[in-house]
Short mmCIF file of C-alpha atoms in Angstrom, two decimals:
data_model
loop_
_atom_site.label_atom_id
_atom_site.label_comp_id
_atom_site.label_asym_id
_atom_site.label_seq_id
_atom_site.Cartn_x
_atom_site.Cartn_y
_atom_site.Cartn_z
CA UNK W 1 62.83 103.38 70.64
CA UNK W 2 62.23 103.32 74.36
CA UNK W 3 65.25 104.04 76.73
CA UNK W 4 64.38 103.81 79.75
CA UNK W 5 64.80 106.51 82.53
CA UNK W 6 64.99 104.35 85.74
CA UNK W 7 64.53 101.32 86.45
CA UNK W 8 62.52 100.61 89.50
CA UNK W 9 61.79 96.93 89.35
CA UNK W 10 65.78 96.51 89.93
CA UNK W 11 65.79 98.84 92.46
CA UNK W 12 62.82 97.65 94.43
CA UNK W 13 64.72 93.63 93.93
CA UNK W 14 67.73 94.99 95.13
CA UNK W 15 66.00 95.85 98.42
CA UNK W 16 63.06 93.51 98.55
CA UNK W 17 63.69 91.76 101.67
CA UNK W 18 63.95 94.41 103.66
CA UNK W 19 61.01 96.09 102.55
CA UNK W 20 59.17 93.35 102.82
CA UNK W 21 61.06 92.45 106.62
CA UNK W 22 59.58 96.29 107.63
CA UNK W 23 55.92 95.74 106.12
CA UNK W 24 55.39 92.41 107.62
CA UNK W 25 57.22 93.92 111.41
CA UNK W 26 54.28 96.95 110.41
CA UNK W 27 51.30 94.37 109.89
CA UNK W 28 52.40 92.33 112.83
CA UNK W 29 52.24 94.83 115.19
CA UNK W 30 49.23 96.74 113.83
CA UNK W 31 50.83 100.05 114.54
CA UNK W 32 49.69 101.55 111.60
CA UNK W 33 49.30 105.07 113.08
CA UNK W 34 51.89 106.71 115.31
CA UNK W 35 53.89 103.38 115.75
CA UNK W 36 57.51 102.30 116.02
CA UNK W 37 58.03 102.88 112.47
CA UNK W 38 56.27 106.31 112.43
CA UNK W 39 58.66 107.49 114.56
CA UNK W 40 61.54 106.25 113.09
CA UNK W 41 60.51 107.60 109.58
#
């Protein structure tokens, strides 16, 4: 019997859009180091 602990596939749909809004602003701008969203994390 497998119960399962957390589910992160729901999680990660509940949010996808704007996960996937920052990643795409990230590759855009090709501020991978020390960027806009660096500094806001």
């Amino acid at each position: 019997m497998q119960i399962p602990q957390v589910d992160l596939k729901a999680q990660y749909q509940a949010i996808k859009s704007e996960i996937d809004r920052a990643i795409a602003g990230v590759i855009e701008k090709t501020q991978f180091v020390r960027g806009d969203a660096v500094a806001e994390f």
